[in-house]
């Protein structure tokens, strides 16, 4: 009787094992993707809603409410040839911006400013609204807590470009005004701007 009970228990464990294993390796839900249709070509951004929930939700709200339609990429910073950032979004337009969001540093999210990383532009931590930038080439100095970082808090990565990095590189190489821009941004303002015609979530796979 005891032996039968043990065999029955082992059979149950053996039956449950593969199912549990299949559940453990089930793929994570697909991350949302956003297509920026620009005057230089399309850019597809995968948004890290799991790792950077506050920042990702903020960006998707701007997309879903049409607040990025008709804005532009307006800045290209290129400290070394072919590497730097391109910045776009609402450009502090009071008619478009939403309240600022809490800062999610890379030390918290585990994300990094790799080539194609999409991150929030800001002044002080907690001031980010509707402006973002794309890293062209790795820019680790924008990560939080790194030696030689821009500041101790870094910038909040919330996604990455999965299609259209050639467009981002073309924007980085586009002409800039020699006089427009204040302080360290003088000479970094694109002329002409690269229009973000629409920003929409992708439908389907």
mmCIF file of C-alpha atoms in Angstrom:
data_model
loop_
_atom_site.group_PDB
_atom_site.id
_atom_site.type_symbol
_atom_site.label_atom_id
_atom_site.label_comp_id
_atom_site.label_asym_id
_atom_site.label_seq_id
_atom_site.Cartn_x
_atom_site.Cartn_y
_atom_site.Cartn_z
ATOM 1 C CA UNK A 1 0.000 0.000 0.000
ATOM 2 C CA UNK A 2 2.786 2.431 0.968
ATOM 3 C CA UNK A 3 4.735 1.482 -2.159
ATOM 4 C CA UNK A 4 1.670 2.159 -4.364
ATOM 5 C CA UNK A 5 1.216 5.563 -2.710
ATOM 6 C CA UNK A 6 4.848 6.480 -3.344
ATOM 7 C CA UNK A 7 4.623 5.378 -6.972
ATOM 8 C CA UNK A 8 1.453 7.448 -7.378
ATOM 9 C CA UNK A 9 3.187 10.489 -5.883
ATOM 10 C CA UNK A 10 6.186 10.067 -8.169
ATOM 11 C CA UNK A 11 3.865 9.772 -11.166
ATOM 12 C CA UNK A 12 2.184 13.054 -10.214
ATOM 13 C CA UNK A 13 5.535 14.801 -9.846
ATOM 14 C CA UNK A 14 6.716 13.429 -13.199
ATOM 15 C CA UNK A 15 3.487 14.582 -14.861
ATOM 16 C CA UNK A 16 3.713 18.085 -13.361
ATOM 17 C CA UNK A 17 7.411 18.502 -14.118
ATOM 18 C CA UNK A 18 7.311 19.155 -17.894
ATOM 19 C CA UNK A 19 4.325 21.494 -17.589
ATOM 20 C CA UNK A 20 6.092 23.483 -14.885
ATOM 21 C CA UNK A 21 9.218 23.611 -17.035
ATOM 22 C CA UNK A 22 7.208 24.841 -20.031
ATOM 23 C CA UNK A 23 5.637 27.534 -17.885
ATOM 24 C CA UNK A 24 9.054 28.626 -16.619
ATOM 25 C CA UNK A 25 10.396 29.157 -20.148
ATOM 26 C CA UNK A 26 7.260 30.783 -21.548
ATOM 27 C CA UNK A 27 8.300 33.858 -23.555
ATOM 28 C CA UNK A 28 7.775 37.264 -21.988
ATOM 29 C CA UNK A 29 5.084 39.449 -23.555
ATOM 30 C CA UNK A 30 6.343 41.461 -26.517
ATOM 31 C CA UNK A 31 7.370 45.017 -25.721
ATOM 32 C CA UNK A 32 5.424 47.805 -27.438
ATOM 33 C CA UNK A 33 7.008 49.445 -30.458
ATOM 34 C CA UNK A 34 6.519 52.971 -31.757
ATOM 35 C CA UNK A 35 7.158 54.180 -35.302
ATOM 36 C CA UNK A 36 8.384 57.746 -35.700
ATOM 37 C CA UNK A 37 7.664 58.792 -39.279
ATOM 38 C CA UNK A 38 10.158 61.572 -39.903
ATOM 39 C CA UNK A 39 11.071 63.705 -42.886
ATOM 40 C CA UNK A 40 14.363 61.762 -42.985
ATOM 41 C CA UNK A 41 12.715 58.311 -42.825
ATOM 42 C CA UNK A 42 11.099 56.003 -40.241
ATOM 43 C CA UNK A 43 12.579 55.103 -36.858
ATOM 44 C CA UNK A 44 11.148 52.193 -34.834
ATOM 45 C CA UNK A 45 11.588 52.312 -31.060
ATOM 46 C CA UNK A 46 11.033 49.345 -28.722
ATOM 47 C CA UNK A 47 9.783 50.704 -25.381
ATOM 48 C CA UNK A 48 11.002 49.091 -22.139
ATOM 49 C CA UNK A 49 7.738 49.103 -20.196
ATOM 50 C CA UNK A 50 9.004 46.439 -17.778
ATOM 51 C CA UNK A 51 12.388 47.858 -16.815
ATOM 52 C CA UNK A 52 11.525 51.574 -16.969
ATOM 53 C CA UNK A 53 7.757 51.674 -16.294
ATOM 54 C CA UNK A 54 7.426 55.357 -15.353
ATOM 55 C CA UNK A 55 9.487 56.719 -18.231
ATOM 56 C CA UNK A 56 8.041 54.273 -20.775
ATOM 57 C CA UNK A 57 4.456 55.087 -19.769
ATOM 58 C CA UNK A 58 5.204 58.799 -20.110
ATOM 59 C CA UNK A 59 6.584 58.374 -23.644
ATOM 60 C CA UNK A 60 3.655 56.184 -24.698
ATOM 61 C CA UNK A 61 1.206 58.766 -23.366
ATOM 62 C CA UNK A 62 2.803 61.434 -25.568
ATOM 63 C CA UNK A 63 2.490 59.016 -28.500
ATOM 64 C CA UNK A 64 -1.102 57.959 -27.791
ATOM 65 C CA UNK A 65 -2.299 61.538 -27.300
ATOM 66 C CA UNK A 66 -0.663 62.723 -30.534
ATOM 67 C CA UNK A 67 1.583 65.166 -28.684
ATOM 68 C CA UNK A 68 4.653 64.253 -30.769
ATOM 69 C CA UNK A 69 2.926 64.645 -34.140
ATOM 70 C CA UNK A 70 4.363 67.669 -35.927
ATOM 71 C CA UNK A 71 7.296 68.078 -33.524
ATOM 72 C CA UNK A 72 10.883 67.614 -34.687
ATOM 73 C CA UNK A 73 14.383 66.414 -34.123
ATOM 74 C CA UNK A 74 15.977 69.764 -33.450
ATOM 75 C CA UNK A 75 19.424 69.028 -31.994
ATOM 76 C CA UNK A 76 22.463 66.982 -33.065
ATOM 77 C CA UNK A 77 25.478 66.807 -30.754
ATOM 78 C CA UNK A 78 28.549 65.151 -32.266
ATOM 79 C CA UNK A 79 31.586 65.351 -29.934
ATOM 80 C CA UNK A 80 33.478 62.889 -32.132
ATOM 81 C CA UNK A 81 32.772 62.004 -35.777
ATOM 82 C CA UNK A 82 29.808 59.643 -36.101
ATOM 83 C CA UNK A 83 29.079 59.480 -32.369
ATOM 84 C CA UNK A 84 26.813 61.566 -30.147
ATOM 85 C CA UNK A 85 23.077 62.101 -29.849
ATOM 86 C CA UNK A 86 20.081 63.422 -31.717
ATOM 87 C CA UNK A 87 17.355 65.091 -29.653
ATOM 88 C CA UNK A 88 13.709 65.614 -30.469
ATOM 89 C CA UNK A 89 10.235 65.967 -29.048
ATOM 90 C CA UNK A 90 8.120 68.794 -27.740
ATOM 91 C CA UNK A 91 11.008 71.244 -27.223
ATOM 92 C CA UNK A 92 9.254 72.543 -24.077
ATOM 93 C CA UNK A 93 6.179 73.653 -26.044
ATOM 94 C CA UNK A 94 3.692 74.607 -23.267
ATOM 95 C CA UNK A 95 0.788 73.470 -25.447
ATOM 96 C CA UNK A 96 2.209 69.945 -25.679
ATOM 97 C CA UNK A 97 4.060 69.090 -22.487
ATOM 98 C CA UNK A 98 2.639 67.048 -19.626
ATOM 99 C CA UNK A 99 3.705 67.276 -15.966
ATOM 100 C CA UNK A 100 7.307 66.163 -15.337
ATOM 101 C CA UNK A 101 7.968 62.602 -14.215
ATOM 102 C CA UNK A 102 10.101 60.935 -11.550
ATOM 103 C CA UNK A 103 13.636 60.057 -12.626
ATOM 104 C CA UNK A 104 14.455 56.369 -13.287
ATOM 105 C CA UNK A 105 18.277 56.129 -13.280
ATOM 106 C CA UNK A 106 20.083 53.405 -15.190
ATOM 107 C CA UNK A 107 21.391 52.049 -11.872
ATOM 108 C CA UNK A 108 17.757 51.238 -11.050
ATOM 109 C CA UNK A 109 16.543 49.999 -14.447
ATOM 110 C CA UNK A 110 19.632 48.069 -15.539
ATOM 111 C CA UNK A 111 19.478 49.749 -18.940
ATOM 112 C CA UNK A 112 22.419 51.588 -20.508
ATOM 113 C CA UNK A 113 23.263 54.163 -23.139
ATOM 114 C CA UNK A 114 24.282 51.684 -25.814
ATOM 115 C CA UNK A 115 24.159 52.485 -29.524
ATOM 116 C CA UNK A 116 20.494 53.158 -30.304
ATOM 117 C CA UNK A 117 19.401 53.720 -26.697
ATOM 118 C CA UNK A 118 16.461 56.130 -26.345
ATOM 119 C CA UNK A 119 16.566 58.288 -23.236
ATOM 120 C CA UNK A 120 14.812 61.282 -21.694
ATOM 121 C CA UNK A 121 16.247 64.776 -21.970
ATOM 122 C CA UNK A 122 16.002 66.782 -18.748
ATOM 123 C CA UNK A 123 17.396 69.576 -16.648
ATOM 124 C CA UNK A 124 17.481 68.472 -12.997
ATOM 125 C CA UNK A 125 16.354 64.917 -12.127
ATOM 126 C CA UNK A 126 12.569 64.809 -12.065
ATOM 127 C CA UNK A 127 12.084 67.503 -14.730
ATOM 128 C CA UNK A 128 11.747 65.286 -17.850
ATOM 129 C CA UNK A 129 8.605 65.910 -19.916
ATOM 130 C CA UNK A 130 8.335 65.349 -23.682
ATOM 131 C CA UNK A 131 11.889 65.582 -25.015
ATOM 132 C CA UNK A 132 14.064 62.553 -25.714
ATOM 133 C CA UNK A 133 17.313 61.648 -27.420
ATOM 134 C CA UNK A 134 18.815 58.734 -29.311
ATOM 135 C CA UNK A 135 22.404 57.698 -28.606
ATOM 136 C CA UNK A 136 24.353 57.262 -31.837
ATOM 137 C CA UNK A 137 27.215 55.052 -30.751
ATOM 138 C CA UNK A 138 27.571 54.095 -27.095
ATOM 139 C CA UNK A 139 27.466 57.089 -24.732
ATOM 140 C CA UNK A 140 28.239 55.536 -21.308
ATOM 141 C CA UNK A 141 28.938 58.938 -19.751
ATOM 142 C CA UNK A 142 25.143 59.437 -19.695
ATOM 143 C CA UNK A 143 24.642 56.411 -17.428
ATOM 144 C CA UNK A 144 24.142 57.028 -13.715
ATOM 145 C CA UNK A 145 26.967 56.393 -11.286
ATOM 146 C CA UNK A 146 29.688 56.020 -13.919
ATOM 147 C CA UNK A 147 33.137 57.585 -13.647
ATOM 148 C CA UNK A 148 33.252 60.679 -15.852
ATOM 149 C CA UNK A 149 29.426 60.657 -16.091
ATOM 150 C CA UNK A 150 27.624 63.892 -16.945
ATOM 151 C CA UNK A 151 26.237 63.894 -13.401
ATOM 152 C CA UNK A 152 25.658 61.320 -10.680
ATOM 153 C CA UNK A 153 22.043 60.694 -11.724
ATOM 154 C CA UNK A 154 22.552 60.176 -15.449
ATOM 155 C CA UNK A 155 19.679 60.121 -17.908
ATOM 156 C CA UNK A 156 16.710 57.737 -17.982
ATOM 157 C CA UNK A 157 16.898 55.151 -20.774
ATOM 158 C CA UNK A 158 13.444 53.809 -21.683
ATOM 159 C CA UNK A 159 13.912 52.057 -25.023
ATOM 160 C CA UNK A 160 16.076 51.363 -28.032
ATOM 161 C CA UNK A 161 15.950 51.808 -31.780
ATOM 162 C CA UNK A 162 15.290 48.445 -33.453
ATOM 163 C CA UNK A 163 14.909 49.781 -37.006
ATOM 164 C CA UNK A 164 16.098 53.003 -38.574
ATOM 165 C CA UNK A 165 19.490 53.675 -36.977
ATOM 166 C CA UNK A 166 20.666 54.760 -40.427
ATOM 167 C CA UNK A 167 18.076 57.553 -40.142
ATOM 168 C CA UNK A 168 19.401 58.569 -36.714
ATOM 169 C CA UNK A 169 22.944 58.638 -38.125
ATOM 170 C CA UNK A 170 21.787 60.780 -41.024
ATOM 171 C CA UNK A 171 20.163 63.219 -38.583
ATOM 172 C CA UNK A 172 23.410 63.365 -36.565
ATOM 173 C CA UNK A 173 25.256 64.326 -39.754
ATOM 174 C CA UNK A 174 22.639 66.871 -40.888
ATOM 175 C CA UNK A 175 23.481 70.600 -41.106
ATOM 176 C CA UNK A 176 23.316 72.728 -37.957
ATOM 177 C CA UNK A 177 23.112 76.464 -37.398
ATOM 178 C CA UNK A 178 26.446 78.027 -36.355
ATOM 179 C CA UNK A 179 24.700 80.625 -34.191
ATOM 180 C CA UNK A 180 21.461 79.121 -32.853
ATOM 181 C CA UNK A 181 21.378 77.607 -29.370
ATOM 182 C CA UNK A 182 22.341 78.861 -25.942
ATOM 183 C CA UNK A 183 25.528 78.082 -24.026
ATOM 184 C CA UNK A 184 27.047 74.684 -24.749
ATOM 185 C CA UNK A 185 24.221 73.946 -27.233
ATOM 186 C CA UNK A 186 25.263 76.725 -29.609
ATOM 187 C CA UNK A 187 26.020 75.198 -32.978
ATOM 188 C CA UNK A 188 24.032 72.019 -32.209
ATOM 189 C CA UNK A 189 20.601 73.123 -33.455
ATOM 190 C CA UNK A 190 19.572 71.446 -36.694
ATOM 191 C CA UNK A 191 18.880 73.755 -39.627
ATOM 192 C CA UNK A 192 16.501 72.788 -41.075
ATOM 193 C CA UNK A 193 14.721 70.717 -38.425
ATOM 194 C CA UNK A 194 13.854 67.081 -39.123
ATOM 195 C CA UNK A 195 10.071 66.863 -38.741
ATOM 196 C CA UNK A 196 8.444 64.074 -36.730
ATOM 197 C CA UNK A 197 5.345 63.799 -38.862
ATOM 198 C CA UNK A 198 3.622 61.149 -36.738
ATOM 199 C CA UNK A 199 4.410 58.891 -33.779
ATOM 200 C CA UNK A 200 2.244 55.748 -33.579
ATOM 201 C CA UNK A 201 2.281 52.401 -31.832
ATOM 202 C CA UNK A 202 2.910 49.520 -34.213
ATOM 203 C CA UNK A 203 0.009 47.145 -34.756
ATOM 204 C CA UNK A 204 0.730 43.427 -34.864
ATOM 205 C CA UNK A 205 4.063 41.591 -34.539
#
